[in-house]
Amino acid sequence: MQGLVFWLIYPILWLISILPFRLFYIVSDLVFVLVYHIIGYRKKTVRNNLELVFPEKSEDEIKQIQKKFYSHMCDMFLEMIKSISISEKEIEKRFTFTNLEYLRQLENQDKSLIVMLGHYASYEWINALQLYGLKYRTYGIYKQIKNRRFDNLVKKIRGRFGGTLITTKETTSTIRYNQEKGILANYAMIADQSPKLSRAKYWIDFMGITVPVFEGSDRMARKLDMAVIYLHVEKKGRGFYEATIKPITEDAPNEPEHAITKKFVEYLESQIRKKPEYYLWTHKRWKHRNEPIPENSEIIN
């Protein structure tokens, strides 16, 4: 059944991917009408999230952010499909970096690097990072898809330009293996995921709400002496993104506990407050806010 679903859908995705951008974004507009006005995909979740973190905003302001968000979400989903056939030249033009020289300086320190980012703007086209002549291999950490064929497609799309995808379950073992073998690499991690309540050992204030947070990047960087950066991605126009590398630490072992996590949350929250329409509001980031914090947990201040 999984194979049948894949082969029914894949030809449609491929045809969409080869459309000229002018027609491509017309398709995105049609998808927006379907998703926002007809289906109403997770509109209640989006509305609740926005009202929760922006209690000072009026109903009209919330509605405007919500509508802009859905338009952006449809663009980003279609851009992932566009990655099936987009050329290196095109993606380099559409996903640019302002200060890659800083990343090259970090590579010259001969230590691996953790690239932290959130569900903000475009996280699908960061595979362009590998196109800029970096010395290190880039690993992208992702959550495995249950449908094996679609999972393979996602890995193929995101790995087209030289990057390597590893699942969340493979992350720790891969990093440790590479460190033991002296293999230096960049590890890109979307770090604003919501842990299961049973694994919620650390809690932090995010957008004014106390939520559980993963501390894997923080602990790994301090233990293995890895540099850490935040990838600040801005949407400059439809299909155009600009990434700026913001330092978190070059000396992780001497950072106080939780300092890396706190800096990441600070950077991400700053972006969301400036242009909230580009955050993934369908993501149930605040779903544990009303749960009692377990006794053995720690609140990061």
PDB file of C-alpha atoms in Angstrom:
ATOM      1  CA  MET A   1       0.000   0.000   0.000  1.00  0.00           C
ATOM      2  CA  GLN A   2       2.824   2.423   0.857  1.00  0.00           C
ATOM      3  CA  GLY A   3       4.406   1.794  -2.523  1.00  0.00           C
ATOM      4  CA  LEU A   4       1.106   2.410  -4.328  1.00  0.00           C
ATOM      5  CA  VAL A   5       0.567   5.715  -2.502  1.00  0.00           C
ATOM      6  CA  PHE A   6       4.106   6.816  -3.334  1.00  0.00           C
ATOM      7  CA  TRP A   7       3.881   6.034  -7.052  1.00  0.00           C
ATOM      8  CA  LEU A   8       0.510   7.758  -7.312  1.00  0.00           C
ATOM      9  CA  ILE A   9       1.789  10.941  -5.677  1.00  0.00           C
ATOM     10  CA  TYR A  10       5.399  11.157  -6.861  1.00  0.00           C
ATOM     11  CA  PRO A  11       4.654  11.979 -10.550  1.00  0.00           C
ATOM     12  CA  ILE A  12       2.506  14.914  -9.395  1.00  0.00           C
ATOM     13  CA  LEU A  13       5.285  16.175  -7.129  1.00  0.00           C
ATOM     14  CA  TRP A  14       7.832  15.892  -9.940  1.00  0.00           C
ATOM     15  CA  LEU A  15       5.618  17.818 -12.372  1.00  0.00           C
ATOM     16  CA  ILE A  16       5.150  20.582  -9.807  1.00  0.00           C
ATOM     17  CA  SER A  17       8.893  20.720  -9.180  1.00  0.00           C
ATOM     18  CA  ILE A  18       9.764  21.448 -12.827  1.00  0.00           C
ATOM     19  CA  LEU A  19       7.329  24.343 -13.183  1.00  0.00           C
ATOM     20  CA  PRO A  20       8.870  27.791 -13.813  1.00  0.00           C
ATOM     21  CA  PHE A  21       8.831  29.804 -10.593  1.00  0.00           C
ATOM     22  CA  ARG A  22       6.114  32.154 -11.846  1.00  0.00           C
ATOM     23  CA  LEU A  23       3.725  29.217 -12.354  1.00  0.00           C
ATOM     24  CA  PHE A  24       5.108  27.423  -9.331  1.00  0.00           C
ATOM     25  CA  TYR A  25       3.932  30.150  -6.952  1.00  0.00           C
ATOM     26  CA  ILE A  26       0.526  30.249  -8.622  1.00  0.00           C
ATOM     27  CA  VAL A  27       0.237  26.604  -7.554  1.00  0.00           C
ATOM     28  CA  SER A  28       1.272  27.665  -4.045  1.00  0.00           C
ATOM     29  CA  ASP A  29      -1.512  30.287  -4.035  1.00  0.00           C
ATOM     30  CA  LEU A  30      -4.021  27.603  -5.008  1.00  0.00           C
ATOM     31  CA  VAL A  31      -2.740  25.315  -2.268  1.00  0.00           C
ATOM     32  CA  PHE A  32      -3.125  28.207   0.183  1.00  0.00           C
ATOM     33  CA  VAL A  33      -6.806  28.594  -0.753  1.00  0.00           C
ATOM     34  CA  LEU A  34      -7.310  24.857  -0.253  1.00  0.00           C
ATOM     35  CA  VAL A  35      -5.384  24.594   3.027  1.00  0.00           C
ATOM     36  CA  TYR A  36      -6.500  27.865   4.649  1.00  0.00           C
ATOM     37  CA  HIS A  37      -9.979  28.604   3.355  1.00  0.00           C
ATOM     38  CA  ILE A  38     -11.390  25.170   2.513  1.00  0.00           C
ATOM     39  CA  ILE A  39      -9.697  22.540   4.709  1.00  0.00           C
ATOM     40  CA  GLY A  40      -8.675  24.898   7.519  1.00  0.00           C
ATOM     41  CA  TYR A  41      -5.637  22.738   8.327  1.00  0.00           C
ATOM     42  CA  ARG A  42      -4.845  23.123  12.060  1.00  0.00           C
ATOM     43  CA  LYS A  43      -6.334  26.621  12.129  1.00  0.00           C
ATOM     44  CA  LYS A  44      -7.450  26.163  15.719  1.00  0.00           C
ATOM     45  CA  THR A  45      -3.925  25.137  16.790  1.00  0.00           C
ATOM     46  CA  VAL A  46      -2.376  28.091  14.968  1.00  0.00           C
ATOM     47  CA  ARG A  47      -4.895  30.543  16.406  1.00  0.00           C
ATOM     48  CA  ASN A  48      -4.471  29.190  19.946  1.00  0.00           C
ATOM     49  CA  ASN A  49      -0.659  29.374  19.686  1.00  0.00           C
ATOM     50  CA  LEU A  50      -0.717  32.955  18.434  1.00  0.00           C
ATOM     51  CA  GLU A  51      -3.192  34.117  21.076  1.00  0.00           C
ATOM     52  CA  LEU A  52      -1.144  32.354  23.751  1.00  0.00           C
ATOM     53  CA  VAL A  53       2.195  34.015  23.002  1.00  0.00           C
ATOM     54  CA  PHE A  54       0.854  37.364  21.783  1.00  0.00           C
ATOM     55  CA  PRO A  55      -1.834  38.265  24.352  1.00  0.00           C
ATOM     56  CA  GLU A  56      -1.197  41.961  23.647  1.00  0.00           C
ATOM     57  CA  LYS A  57      -2.221  41.713  19.980  1.00  0.00           C
ATOM     58  CA  SER A  58      -5.728  42.465  18.741  1.00  0.00           C
ATOM     59  CA  GLU A  59      -7.965  39.946  17.006  1.00  0.00           C
ATOM     60  CA  ASP A  60      -7.305  41.606  13.642  1.00  0.00           C
ATOM     61  CA  GLU A  61      -3.529  41.471  14.183  1.00  0.00           C
ATOM     62  CA  ILE A  62      -3.733  37.758  15.051  1.00  0.00           C
ATOM     63  CA  LYS A  63      -5.790  37.099  11.919  1.00  0.00           C
ATOM     64  CA  GLN A  64      -3.269  38.933   9.729  1.00  0.00           C
ATOM     65  CA  ILE A  65      -0.333  36.965  11.166  1.00  0.00           C
ATOM     66  CA  GLN A  66      -2.256  33.710  10.749  1.00  0.00           C
ATOM     67  CA  LYS A  67      -3.091  34.402   7.110  1.00  0.00           C
ATOM     68  CA  LYS A  68       0.479  35.432   6.259  1.00  0.00           C
ATOM     69  CA  PHE A  69       1.766  32.336   8.031  1.00  0.00           C
ATOM     70  CA  TYR A  70      -0.365  29.973   5.963  1.00  0.00           C
ATOM     71  CA  SER A  71       0.771  31.654   2.752  1.00  0.00           C
ATOM     72  CA  HIS A  72       4.406  31.227   3.814  1.00  0.00           C
ATOM     73  CA  MET A  73       3.863  27.631   4.960  1.00  0.00           C
ATOM     74  CA  CYS A  74       2.447  26.708   1.541  1.00  0.00           C
ATOM     75  CA  ASP A  75       5.412  28.377  -0.170  1.00  0.00           C
ATOM     76  CA  MET A  76       7.857  26.465   1.997  1.00  0.00           C
ATOM     77  CA  PHE A  77       6.106  23.128   1.452  1.00  0.00           C
ATOM     78  CA  LEU A  78       6.139  23.673  -2.295  1.00  0.00           C
ATOM     79  CA  GLU A  79       9.797  24.747  -2.146  1.00  0.00           C
ATOM     80  CA  MET A  80      10.627  21.393  -0.614  1.00  0.00           C
ATOM     81  CA  ILE A  81       8.990  19.799  -3.651  1.00  0.00           C
ATOM     82  CA  LYS A  82      10.928  22.186  -5.901  1.00  0.00           C
ATOM     83  CA  SER A  83      14.101  20.697  -4.422  1.00  0.00           C
ATOM     84  CA  ILE A  84      13.436  17.523  -6.401  1.00  0.00           C
ATOM     85  CA  SER A  85      14.705  19.229  -9.552  1.00  0.00           C
ATOM     86  CA  ILE A  86      16.146  22.630  -8.647  1.00  0.00           C
ATOM     87  CA  SER A  87      19.667  23.255  -9.966  1.00  0.00           C
ATOM     88  CA  GLU A  88      22.688  24.134  -7.840  1.00  0.00           C
ATOM     89  CA  LYS A  89      22.916  27.516  -9.563  1.00  0.00           C
ATOM     90  CA  GLU A  90      19.287  28.314  -8.763  1.00  0.00           C
ATOM     91  CA  ILE A  91      19.429  27.308  -5.112  1.00  0.00           C
ATOM     92  CA  GLU A  92      22.661  29.261  -4.588  1.00  0.00           C
ATOM     93  CA  LYS A  93      20.860  32.330  -5.940  1.00  0.00           C
ATOM     94  CA  ARG A  94      17.826  31.810  -3.730  1.00  0.00           C
ATOM     95  CA  PHE A  95      19.432  30.779  -0.433  1.00  0.00           C
ATOM     96  CA  THR A  96      22.418  33.002   0.289  1.00  0.00           C
ATOM     97  CA  PHE A  97      24.767  33.505   3.216  1.00  0.00           C
ATOM     98  CA  THR A  98      26.015  36.863   4.461  1.00  0.00           C
ATOM     99  CA  ASN A  99      29.074  35.782   6.462  1.00  0.00           C
ATOM    100  CA  LEU A 100      30.342  32.347   5.447  1.00  0.00           C
ATOM    101  CA  GLU A 101      33.878  33.551   6.155  1.00  0.00           C
ATOM    102  CA  TYR A 102      33.075  33.158   9.859  1.00  0.00           C
ATOM    103  CA  LEU A 103      32.157  29.517   9.290  1.00  0.00           C
ATOM    104  CA  ARG A 104      35.448  28.984   7.461  1.00  0.00           C
ATOM    105  CA  GLN A 105      37.283  30.523  10.416  1.00  0.00           C
ATOM    106  CA  LEU A 106      35.614  27.993  12.712  1.00  0.00           C
ATOM    107  CA  GLU A 107      36.627  25.156  10.395  1.00  0.00           C
ATOM    108  CA  ASN A 108      40.248  26.310  10.674  1.00  0.00           C
ATOM    109  CA  GLN A 109      40.046  25.721  14.439  1.00  0.00           C
ATOM    110  CA  ASP A 110      39.810  21.987  13.673  1.00  0.00           C
ATOM    111  CA  LYS A 111      36.716  21.337  15.735  1.00  0.00           C
ATOM    112  CA  SER A 112      33.302  20.092  14.683  1.00  0.00           C
ATOM    113  CA  LEU A 113      30.373  22.471  14.629  1.00  0.00           C
ATOM    114  CA  ILE A 114      26.737  22.333  15.723  1.00  0.00           C
ATOM    115  CA  VAL A 115      24.413  24.502  13.636  1.00  0.00           C
ATOM    116  CA  MET A 116      21.273  25.259  15.650  1.00  0.00           C
ATOM    117  CA  LEU A 117      18.117  26.570  13.998  1.00  0.00           C
ATOM    118  CA  GLY A 118      14.392  26.666  14.583  1.00  0.00           C
ATOM    119  CA  HIS A 119      11.270  26.053  12.529  1.00  0.00           C
ATOM    120  CA  TYR A 120      11.624  29.512  11.077  1.00  0.00           C
ATOM    121  CA  ALA A 121      11.652  30.920   7.502  1.00  0.00           C
ATOM    122  CA  SER A 122      13.274  28.150   5.421  1.00  0.00           C
ATOM    123  CA  TYR A 123      14.910  25.111   6.933  1.00  0.00           C
ATOM    124  CA  GLU A 124      14.435  23.035   3.762  1.00  0.00           C
ATOM    125  CA  TRP A 125      17.087  24.795   1.678  1.00  0.00           C
ATOM    126  CA  ILE A 126      19.910  24.856   4.215  1.00  0.00           C
ATOM    127  CA  ASN A 127      21.396  21.996   2.189  1.00  0.00           C
ATOM    128  CA  ALA A 128      22.777  24.872   0.087  1.00  0.00           C
ATOM    129  CA  LEU A 129      25.393  25.197   2.826  1.00  0.00           C
ATOM    130  CA  GLN A 130      27.368  22.360   1.262  1.00  0.00           C
ATOM    131  CA  LEU A 131      27.666  24.208  -2.070  1.00  0.00           C
ATOM    132  CA  TYR A 132      29.953  26.954  -0.799  1.00  0.00           C
ATOM    133  CA  GLY A 133      33.268  25.111  -0.737  1.00  0.00           C
ATOM    134  CA  LEU A 134      33.322  24.184   2.949  1.00  0.00           C
ATOM    135  CA  LYS A 135      35.930  21.703   4.138  1.00  0.00           C
ATOM    136  CA  TYR A 136      33.630  19.786   6.446  1.00  0.00           C
ATOM    137  CA  ARG A 137      30.820  17.456   5.496  1.00  0.00           C
ATOM    138  CA  THR A 138      27.419  18.702   6.648  1.00  0.00           C
ATOM    139  CA  TYR A 139      25.027  16.324   8.415  1.00  0.00           C
ATOM    140  CA  GLY A 140      21.358  17.220   8.642  1.00  0.00           C
ATOM    141  CA  ILE A 141      19.389  15.658  11.498  1.00  0.00           C
ATOM    142  CA  TYR A 142      15.783  14.804  10.665  1.00  0.00           C
ATOM    143  CA  LYS A 143      12.871  12.770  11.975  1.00  0.00           C
ATOM    144  CA  GLN A 144      12.373   9.581  10.006  1.00  0.00           C
ATOM    145  CA  ILE A 145       9.161   9.229   7.974  1.00  0.00           C
ATOM    146  CA  LYS A 146       7.166   6.017   8.444  1.00  0.00           C
ATOM    147  CA  ASN A 147       6.565   5.536   4.711  1.00  0.00           C
ATOM    148  CA  ARG A 148       9.921   4.106   3.584  1.00  0.00           C
ATOM    149  CA  ARG A 149       9.673   5.390   0.019  1.00  0.00           C
ATOM    150  CA  PHE A 150       8.807   8.938   1.066  1.00  0.00           C
ATOM    151  CA  ASP A 151      11.579   8.769   3.659  1.00  0.00           C
ATOM    152  CA  ASN A 152      14.049   7.816   0.933  1.00  0.00           C
ATOM    153  CA  LEU A 153      12.719  10.650  -1.240  1.00  0.00           C
ATOM    154  CA  VAL A 154      13.254  13.208   1.537  1.00  0.00           C
ATOM    155  CA  LYS A 155      16.805  11.935   2.078  1.00  0.00           C
ATOM    156  CA  LYS A 156      17.471  12.139  -1.649  1.00  0.00           C
ATOM    157  CA  ILE A 157      16.074  15.678  -1.903  1.00  0.00           C
ATOM    158  CA  ARG A 158      17.909  17.045   1.119  1.00  0.00           C
ATOM    159  CA  GLY A 159      21.111  15.237   0.240  1.00  0.00           C
ATOM    160  CA  ARG A 160      21.267  16.281  -3.417  1.00  0.00           C
ATOM    161  CA  PHE A 161      23.992  18.850  -2.903  1.00  0.00           C
ATOM    162  CA  GLY A 162      26.477  16.833  -0.886  1.00  0.00           C
ATOM    163  CA  GLY A 163      24.956  16.830   2.584  1.00  0.00           C
ATOM    164  CA  THR A 164      24.235  13.677   4.574  1.00  0.00           C
ATOM    165  CA  LEU A 165      20.972  13.046   6.413  1.00  0.00           C
ATOM    166  CA  ILE A 166      20.879  11.090   9.652  1.00  0.00           C
ATOM    167  CA  THR A 167      17.860  10.355  11.820  1.00  0.00           C
ATOM    168  CA  THR A 168      17.458  11.709  15.336  1.00  0.00           C
ATOM    169  CA  LYS A 169      18.156   8.220  16.662  1.00  0.00           C
ATOM    170  CA  GLU A 170      21.470   8.067  14.754  1.00  0.00           C
ATOM    171  CA  THR A 171      22.735  11.481  15.825  1.00  0.00           C
ATOM    172  CA  THR A 172      24.605  10.686  19.029  1.00  0.00           C
ATOM    173  CA  SER A 173      26.291   7.552  17.699  1.00  0.00           C
ATOM    174  CA  THR A 174      27.290   9.288  14.442  1.00  0.00           C
ATOM    175  CA  ILE A 175      28.843  12.271  16.212  1.00  0.00           C
ATOM    176  CA  ARG A 176      30.720  10.073  18.670  1.00  0.00           C
ATOM    177  CA  TYR A 177      31.988   7.809  15.893  1.00  0.00           C
ATOM    178  CA  ASN A 178      33.203  10.779  13.839  1.00  0.00           C
ATOM    179  CA  GLN A 179      34.890  12.314  16.877  1.00  0.00           C
ATOM    180  CA  GLU A 180      36.677   9.052  17.676  1.00  0.00           C
ATOM    181  CA  LYS A 181      37.868   8.745  14.062  1.00  0.00           C
ATOM    182  CA  GLY A 182      38.926  12.383  13.874  1.00  0.00           C
ATOM    183  CA  ILE A 183      36.280  13.203  11.256  1.00  0.00           C
ATOM    184  CA  LEU A 184      35.324  16.887  11.541  1.00  0.00           C
ATOM    185  CA  ALA A 185      31.829  17.869  10.430  1.00  0.00           C
ATOM    186  CA  ASN A 186      28.950  20.346  10.650  1.00  0.00           C
ATOM    187  CA  TYR A 187      25.753  19.052  12.295  1.00  0.00           C
ATOM    188  CA  ALA A 188      22.570  21.007  11.509  1.00  0.00           C
ATOM    189  CA  MET A 189      19.878  20.550  14.146  1.00  0.00           C
ATOM    190  CA  ILE A 190      16.362  21.996  14.353  1.00  0.00           C
ATOM    191  CA  ALA A 191      16.470  22.547  18.091  1.00  0.00           C
ATOM    192  CA  ASP A 192      12.986  23.808  19.007  1.00  0.00           C
ATOM    193  CA  GLN A 193      11.314  20.411  19.016  1.00  0.00           C
ATOM    194  CA  SER A 194       9.044  19.527  21.938  1.00  0.00           C
ATOM    195  CA  PRO A 195      10.217  16.507  23.976  1.00  0.00           C
ATOM    196  CA  LYS A 196       7.776  13.880  25.166  1.00  0.00           C
ATOM    197  CA  LEU A 197       6.625  14.627  28.689  1.00  0.00           C
ATOM    198  CA  SER A 198       8.340  11.468  29.962  1.00  0.00           C
ATOM    199  CA  ARG A 199      11.671  12.881  28.687  1.00  0.00           C
ATOM    200  CA  ALA A 200      11.042  16.491  29.721  1.00  0.00           C
ATOM    201  CA  LYS A 201      13.924  16.964  32.151  1.00  0.00           C
ATOM    202  CA  TYR A 202      14.642  20.614  31.371  1.00  0.00           C
ATOM    203  CA  TRP A 203      12.133  23.477  31.079  1.00  0.00           C
ATOM    204  CA  ILE A 204      12.674  27.021  29.846  1.00  0.00           C
ATOM    205  CA  ASP A 205      10.713  30.214  29.194  1.00  0.00           C
ATOM    206  CA  PHE A 206       9.970  30.432  25.468  1.00  0.00           C
ATOM    207  CA  MET A 207       7.778  33.276  24.218  1.00  0.00           C
ATOM    208  CA  GLY A 208       6.579  33.867  27.777  1.00  0.00           C
ATOM    209  CA  ILE A 209       5.511  30.243  28.376  1.00  0.00           C
ATOM    210  CA  THR A 210       7.433  27.606  30.356  1.00  0.00           C
ATOM    211  CA  VAL A 211       7.995  24.596  28.094  1.00  0.00           C
ATOM    212  CA  PRO A 212      10.244  21.524  28.037  1.00  0.00           C
ATOM    213  CA  VAL A 213      13.345  21.734  25.872  1.00  0.00           C
ATOM    214  CA  PHE A 214      15.930  19.338  24.477  1.00  0.00           C
ATOM    215  CA  GLU A 215      19.429  19.834  25.890  1.00  0.00           C
ATOM    216  CA  GLY A 216      21.266  17.447  23.549  1.00  0.00           C
ATOM    217  CA  SER A 217      23.123  20.125  21.588  1.00  0.00           C
ATOM    218  CA  ASP A 218      24.197  21.879  24.785  1.00  0.00           C
ATOM    219  CA  ARG A 219      25.509  18.732  26.461  1.00  0.00           C
ATOM    220  CA  MET A 220      27.153  17.336  23.328  1.00  0.00           C
ATOM    221  CA  ALA A 221      28.962  20.568  22.508  1.00  0.00           C
ATOM    222  CA  ARG A 222      30.346  20.965  26.038  1.00  0.00           C
ATOM    223  CA  LYS A 223      31.383  17.320  26.313  1.00  0.00           C
ATOM    224  CA  LEU A 224      33.056  17.045  22.890  1.00  0.00           C
ATOM    225  CA  ASP A 225      34.383  20.629  22.557  1.00  0.00           C
ATOM    226  CA  MET A 226      32.300  21.589  19.536  1.00  0.00           C
ATOM    227  CA  ALA A 227      31.703  25.152  18.348  1.00  0.00           C
ATOM    228  CA  VAL A 228      28.038  26.195  18.182  1.00  0.00           C
ATOM    229  CA  ILE A 229      26.307  28.726  15.945  1.00  0.00           C
ATOM    230  CA  TYR A 230      22.744  29.891  15.337  1.00  0.00           C
ATOM    231  CA  LEU A 231      21.588  30.066  11.724  1.00  0.00           C
ATOM    232  CA  HIS A 232      19.524  33.245  11.444  1.00  0.00           C
ATOM    233  CA  VAL A 233      17.436  32.820   8.271  1.00  0.00           C
ATOM    234  CA  GLU A 234      15.339  35.688   6.887  1.00  0.00           C
ATOM    235  CA  LYS A 235      12.801  35.542   4.080  1.00  0.00           C
ATOM    236  CA  LYS A 236      13.673  38.348   1.681  1.00  0.00           C
ATOM    237  CA  GLY A 237      10.895  37.622  -0.821  1.00  0.00           C
ATOM    238  CA  ARG A 238       9.030  34.682  -2.299  1.00  0.00           C
ATOM    239  CA  GLY A 239      11.586  31.969  -2.865  1.00  0.00           C
ATOM    240  CA  PHE A 240      14.517  34.055  -1.591  1.00  0.00           C
ATOM    241  CA  TYR A 241      16.229  33.590   1.769  1.00  0.00           C
ATOM    242  CA  GLU A 242      19.292  35.063   3.431  1.00  0.00           C
ATOM    243  CA  ALA A 243      21.153  33.312   6.235  1.00  0.00           C
ATOM    244  CA  THR A 244      23.457  34.969   8.752  1.00  0.00           C
ATOM    245  CA  ILE A 245      25.653  32.955  11.082  1.00  0.00           C
ATOM    246  CA  LYS A 246      25.420  34.132  14.682  1.00  0.00           C
ATOM    247  CA  PRO A 247      27.973  32.806  17.174  1.00  0.00           C
ATOM    248  CA  ILE A 248      26.781  31.003  20.272  1.00  0.00           C
ATOM    249  CA  THR A 249      30.139  29.720  21.511  1.00  0.00           C
ATOM    250  CA  GLU A 250      33.602  28.742  20.288  1.00  0.00           C
ATOM    251  CA  ASP A 251      34.596  27.375  23.697  1.00  0.00           C
ATOM    252  CA  ALA A 252      31.734  25.115  24.741  1.00  0.00           C
ATOM    253  CA  PRO A 253      33.522  23.192  27.560  1.00  0.00           C
ATOM    254  CA  ASN A 254      33.914  26.444  29.514  1.00  0.00           C
ATOM    255  CA  GLU A 255      30.327  27.586  29.023  1.00  0.00           C
ATOM    256  CA  PRO A 256      28.011  27.435  32.055  1.00  0.00           C
ATOM    257  CA  GLU A 257      25.451  24.649  32.006  1.00  0.00           C
ATOM    258  CA  HIS A 258      22.401  25.559  29.841  1.00  0.00           C
ATOM    259  CA  ALA A 259      24.092  28.702  28.425  1.00  0.00           C
ATOM    260  CA  ILE A 260      24.016  27.347  24.860  1.00  0.00           C
ATOM    261  CA  THR A 261      20.326  26.422  25.104  1.00  0.00           C
ATOM    262  CA  LYS A 262      19.457  29.835  26.550  1.00  0.00           C
ATOM    263  CA  LYS A 263      21.278  31.666  23.755  1.00  0.00           C
ATOM    264  CA  PHE A 264      19.527  29.602  21.095  1.00  0.00           C
ATOM    265  CA  VAL A 265      16.110  30.351  22.597  1.00  0.00           C
ATOM    266  CA  GLU A 266      17.005  34.054  22.837  1.00  0.00           C
ATOM    267  CA  TYR A 267      17.990  34.233  19.154  1.00  0.00           C
ATOM    268  CA  LEU A 268      14.921  32.318  17.952  1.00  0.00           C
ATOM    269  CA  GLU A 269      12.463  34.266  20.093  1.00  0.00           C
ATOM    270  CA  SER A 270      13.904  37.544  18.813  1.00  0.00           C
ATOM    271  CA  GLN A 271      13.233  36.480  15.226  1.00  0.00           C
ATOM    272  CA  ILE A 272       9.704  35.310  15.989  1.00  0.00           C
ATOM    273  CA  ARG A 273       8.748  38.551  17.730  1.00  0.00           C
ATOM    274  CA  LYS A 274       9.987  40.661  14.788  1.00  0.00           C
ATOM    275  CA  LYS A 275       8.275  38.655  12.033  1.00  0.00           C
ATOM    276  CA  PRO A 276       5.993  36.014  13.575  1.00  0.00           C
ATOM    277  CA  GLU A 277       4.439  34.958  10.253  1.00  0.00           C
ATOM    278  CA  TYR A 278       7.541  32.939   9.371  1.00  0.00           C
ATOM    279  CA  TYR A 279       7.446  30.602  12.386  1.00  0.00           C
ATOM    280  CA  LEU A 280       5.820  27.164  12.126  1.00  0.00           C
ATOM    281  CA  TRP A 281       2.691  27.785  14.210  1.00  0.00           C
ATOM    282  CA  THR A 282       1.134  24.407  13.316  1.00  0.00           C
ATOM    283  CA  HIS A 283       3.931  22.936  15.432  1.00  0.00           C
ATOM    284  CA  LYS A 284       2.481  22.143  18.896  1.00  0.00           C
ATOM    285  CA  ARG A 285       5.417  23.688  20.732  1.00  0.00           C
ATOM    286  CA  TRP A 286       3.401  24.656  23.833  1.00  0.00           C
ATOM    287  CA  LYS A 287       1.341  21.475  24.236  1.00  0.00           C
ATOM    288  CA  HIS A 288       2.841  20.624  27.667  1.00  0.00           C
ATOM    289  CA  ARG A 289       2.367  24.111  29.179  1.00  0.00           C
ATOM    290  CA  ASN A 290      -0.430  23.028  31.530  1.00  0.00           C
ATOM    291  CA  GLU A 291       1.230  19.781  32.597  1.00  0.00           C
ATOM    292  CA  PRO A 292       2.770  19.591  36.083  1.00  0.00           C
ATOM    293  CA  ILE A 293       6.556  19.824  35.878  1.00  0.00           C
ATOM    294  CA  PRO A 294       8.044  16.524  37.149  1.00  0.00           C
ATOM    295  CA  GLU A 295       9.866  16.720  40.474  1.00  0.00           C
ATOM    296  CA  ASN A 296      13.183  15.567  38.997  1.00  0.00           C
ATOM    297  CA  SER A 297      13.099  18.281  36.297  1.00  0.00           C
ATOM    298  CA  GLU A 298      15.055  21.516  36.210  1.00  0.00           C
ATOM    299  CA  ILE A 299      13.793  24.957  35.201  1.00  0.00           C
ATOM    300  CA  ILE A 300      16.433  26.899  33.258  1.00  0.00           C
ATOM    301  CA  ASN A 301      16.541  30.556  34.331  1.00  0.00           C
TER     302      ASN A 301
END
